[in-house]
Amino acid sequence: MIKNKLDIDKDHLTSLIFDIVSAIPYGRATSYGAIAKAIGFPNMSRMVGRIMSQCDSYITNIPAHRVVNSQGRLSASSVFPDMQQKLIAENIIVVNNKIQNWKQVFWNPMDEITF
DNA sequence: CCGATGACAAGCA
DNA sequence: ATGCTTGCCATCG
């Protein structure tokens, strides 16, 4: 029975997020809110972050380091220390936990996902 | 049940 | 640009 929105199809949402994050090109990044919109839940940005942390705990294949907040800040770096390093390794400029050329680095999942 | 918290976001001063 | 406030929703104590 359904207790909340995530219980409607948690695994489905998780795999959707998985697919989107996996589709982020090398050297690019996107935001939690953008992913939330892409999966059809514009106000679920917090949930995306929460799900990401869970995914990342047992799946290391996904480029979780390419997901930052809407301002290009690495809000996950505290619990994901390698994040900045991995971004820099992709020629993404990161200063003070923040992507500098965010407008250019930003990759909109809506450009790839079509319903 | 209620308040606090969090890998968030948008609006406003 | 910086800092505060509100809205959001699942978890936790």
mmCIF file of C-alpha atoms (C1' of nucleotides) in Angstrom:
data_model
loop_
_atom_site.group_PDB
_atom_site.id
_atom_site.type_symbol
_atom_site.label_atom_id
_atom_site.label_comp_id
_atom_site.label_asym_id
_atom_site.label_seq_id
_atom_site.Cartn_x
_atom_site.Cartn_y
_atom_site.Cartn_z
ATOM 1 C CA MET A 1 0.000 0.000 0.000
ATOM 2 C CA ILE A 2 1.068 3.527 -0.685
ATOM 3 C CA LYS A 3 2.467 5.501 2.238
ATOM 4 C CA ASN A 4 4.022 8.327 0.293
ATOM 5 C CA LYS A 5 5.011 9.474 -3.193
ATOM 6 C CA LEU A 6 8.273 7.591 -3.219
ATOM 7 C CA ASP A 7 6.511 4.374 -2.344
ATOM 8 C CA ILE A 8 4.452 4.733 -5.503
ATOM 9 C CA ASP A 9 7.432 3.492 -7.446
ATOM 10 C CA LYS A 10 10.636 4.072 -5.577
ATOM 11 C CA ASP A 11 12.672 1.665 -7.640
ATOM 12 C CA HIS A 12 11.352 3.152 -10.844
ATOM 13 C CA LEU A 13 12.282 6.668 -9.779
ATOM 14 C CA THR A 14 15.646 5.415 -8.633
ATOM 15 C CA SER A 15 16.359 3.809 -11.986
ATOM 16 C CA LEU A 16 15.116 6.906 -13.797
ATOM 17 C CA ILE A 17 17.518 9.039 -11.823
ATOM 18 C CA PHE A 18 20.192 6.428 -12.434
ATOM 19 C CA ASP A 19 19.635 6.682 -16.185
ATOM 20 C CA ILE A 20 19.686 10.460 -16.238
ATOM 21 C CA VAL A 21 22.814 10.762 -14.135
ATOM 22 C CA SER A 22 24.491 8.106 -16.227
ATOM 23 C CA ALA A 23 23.630 10.135 -19.316
ATOM 24 C CA ILE A 24 25.504 13.202 -18.108
ATOM 25 C CA PRO A 25 28.360 13.710 -20.568
ATOM 26 C CA TYR A 26 31.989 13.825 -19.530
ATOM 27 C CA GLY A 27 33.001 17.275 -18.398
ATOM 28 C CA ARG A 28 29.424 18.380 -17.786
ATOM 29 C CA ALA A 29 27.165 18.460 -14.718
ATOM 30 C CA THR A 30 23.546 19.006 -13.775
ATOM 31 C CA SER A 31 21.482 19.934 -10.742
ATOM 32 C CA TYR A 32 19.129 18.119 -8.403
ATOM 33 C CA GLY A 33 16.240 20.325 -9.407
ATOM 34 C CA ALA A 34 16.847 19.714 -13.104
ATOM 35 C CA ILE A 35 16.743 15.966 -12.525
ATOM 36 C CA ALA A 36 13.613 16.316 -10.427
ATOM 37 C CA LYS A 37 11.884 18.150 -13.258
ATOM 38 C CA ALA A 38 13.119 15.630 -15.781
ATOM 39 C CA ILE A 39 11.449 12.776 -13.914
ATOM 40 C CA GLY A 40 8.238 14.754 -13.629
ATOM 41 C CA PHE A 41 8.493 15.951 -10.025
ATOM 42 C CA PRO A 42 9.630 19.601 -10.107
ATOM 43 C CA ASN A 43 9.404 19.958 -6.345
ATOM 44 C CA MET A 44 11.332 16.818 -5.424
ATOM 45 C CA SER A 45 14.856 18.164 -5.555
ATOM 46 C CA ARG A 46 15.504 17.202 -1.934
ATOM 47 C CA MET A 47 14.343 13.688 -2.620
ATOM 48 C CA VAL A 48 16.654 13.399 -5.583
ATOM 49 C CA GLY A 49 19.560 14.228 -3.319
ATOM 50 C CA ARG A 50 18.398 11.743 -0.733
ATOM 51 C CA ILE A 51 17.977 8.988 -3.316
ATOM 52 C CA MET A 52 21.356 9.816 -4.771
ATOM 53 C CA SER A 53 23.024 9.262 -1.429
ATOM 54 C CA GLN A 54 21.340 5.902 -1.184
ATOM 55 C CA CYS A 55 22.228 4.901 -4.726
ATOM 56 C CA ASP A 56 25.793 5.961 -4.243
ATOM 57 C CA SER A 57 26.082 3.873 -1.113
ATOM 58 C CA TYR A 58 25.859 0.643 -3.035
ATOM 59 C CA ILE A 59 26.367 1.676 -6.665
ATOM 60 C CA THR A 60 29.665 3.326 -7.537
ATOM 61 C CA ASN A 61 29.284 3.118 -11.300
ATOM 62 C CA ILE A 62 27.204 6.257 -11.629
ATOM 63 C CA PRO A 63 28.919 9.648 -11.992
ATOM 64 C CA ALA A 64 27.302 11.111 -8.887
ATOM 65 C CA HIS A 65 30.013 13.738 -8.792
ATOM 66 C CA ARG A 66 28.370 15.396 -11.811
ATOM 67 C CA VAL A 67 25.298 16.309 -9.770
ATOM 68 C CA VAL A 68 25.436 19.597 -7.877
ATOM 69 C CA ASN A 69 22.914 22.147 -6.642
ATOM 70 C CA SER A 70 21.280 24.802 -8.810
ATOM 71 C CA GLN A 71 24.076 27.260 -8.160
ATOM 72 C CA GLY A 72 26.807 24.884 -9.198
ATOM 73 C CA ARG A 73 27.916 24.352 -5.616
ATOM 74 C CA LEU A 74 29.117 20.907 -4.540
ATOM 75 C CA SER A 75 26.691 20.487 -1.676
ATOM 76 C CA ALA A 76 27.565 16.805 -1.586
ATOM 77 C CA SER A 77 31.286 17.252 -1.110
ATOM 78 C CA SER A 78 30.960 16.903 2.661
ATOM 79 C CA VAL A 79 29.796 13.314 2.366
ATOM 80 C CA PHE A 80 31.460 12.723 -0.977
ATOM 81 C CA PRO A 81 35.021 14.033 -0.570
ATOM 82 C CA ASP A 82 36.271 12.743 -3.941
ATOM 83 C CA MET A 83 33.689 14.797 -5.752
ATOM 84 C CA GLN A 84 35.738 17.929 -6.384
ATOM 85 C CA GLN A 85 38.730 15.888 -7.396
ATOM 86 C CA LYS A 86 36.733 13.896 -9.929
ATOM 87 C CA LEU A 87 35.247 17.054 -11.438
ATOM 88 C CA ILE A 88 38.635 18.659 -11.747
ATOM 89 C CA ALA A 89 39.834 15.487 -13.418
ATOM 90 C CA GLU A 90 37.207 16.204 -16.083
ATOM 91 C CA ASN A 91 38.572 19.690 -16.736
ATOM 92 C CA ILE A 92 35.739 21.256 -14.749
ATOM 93 C CA ILE A 93 36.963 24.312 -12.878
ATOM 94 C CA VAL A 94 36.064 24.108 -9.195
ATOM 95 C CA VAL A 95 36.922 26.828 -6.700
ATOM 96 C CA ASN A 96 35.742 26.951 -3.115
ATOM 97 C CA ASN A 97 33.462 23.997 -3.636
ATOM 98 C CA LYS A 98 31.805 25.730 -6.561
ATOM 99 C CA ILE A 99 31.898 25.188 -10.310
ATOM 100 C CA GLN A 100 33.114 28.408 -11.900
ATOM 101 C CA ASN A 101 31.790 28.295 -15.479
ATOM 102 C CA TRP A 102 28.530 26.772 -14.323
ATOM 103 C CA LYS A 103 26.466 28.116 -17.212
ATOM 104 C CA GLN A 104 28.651 26.295 -19.698
ATOM 105 C CA VAL A 105 29.144 23.151 -17.665
ATOM 106 C CA PHE A 106 25.458 22.776 -16.879
ATOM 107 C CA TRP A 107 23.793 19.984 -18.804
ATOM 108 C CA ASN A 108 20.013 20.027 -18.958
ATOM 109 C CA PRO A 109 18.534 16.517 -18.817
ATOM 110 C CA MET A 110 15.387 17.883 -20.432
ATOM 111 C CA ASP A 111 17.371 18.330 -23.631
ATOM 112 C CA GLU A 112 17.957 14.592 -23.742
ATOM 113 C CA ILE A 113 14.875 13.152 -22.093
ATOM 114 C CA THR A 114 11.661 13.372 -24.079
ATOM 115 C CA PHE A 115 8.311 12.212 -22.829
ATOM 116 C "C1'" DC B 1 2.212 13.607 16.818
ATOM 117 C "C1'" DC B 2 5.598 17.200 16.312
ATOM 118 C "C1'" DG B 3 9.870 19.415 15.457
ATOM 119 C "C1'" DA B 4 14.453 19.134 13.331
ATOM 120 C "C1'" DT B 5 17.211 17.826 9.503
ATOM 121 C "C1'" DG B 6 18.866 17.303 4.809
ATOM 122 C "C1'" DA B 7 23.568 15.619 -1.496
ATOM 123 C "C1'" DC B 8 17.472 21.439 -2.689
ATOM 124 C "C1'" DA B 9 15.404 25.663 -4.910
ATOM 125 C "C1'" DA B 10 13.437 30.228 -5.606
ATOM 126 C "C1'" DG B 11 12.328 34.754 -3.950
ATOM 127 C "C1'" DC B 12 13.595 38.881 -1.644
ATOM 128 C "C1'" DA B 13 16.041 42.491 0.982
ATOM 129 C "C1'" DA C 1 26.873 38.863 -4.355
ATOM 130 C "C1'" DT C 2 25.429 37.439 0.467
ATOM 131 C "C1'" DG C 3 22.316 36.038 3.797
ATOM 132 C "C1'" DC C 4 17.582 35.025 5.324
ATOM 133 C "C1'" DT C 5 12.903 32.955 4.564
ATOM 134 C "C1'" DT C 6 9.672 29.922 2.713
ATOM 135 C "C1'" DG C 7 8.168 25.809 0.323
ATOM 136 C "C1'" DC C 8 9.172 21.018 -0.342
ATOM 137 C "C1'" DC C 9 8.912 15.896 1.268
ATOM 138 C "C1'" DA C 10 10.890 11.682 3.498
ATOM 139 C "C1'" DT C 11 13.364 10.291 7.905
ATOM 140 C "C1'" DC C 12 14.451 10.290 12.555
ATOM 141 C "C1'" DG C 13 14.104 11.086 17.610
#
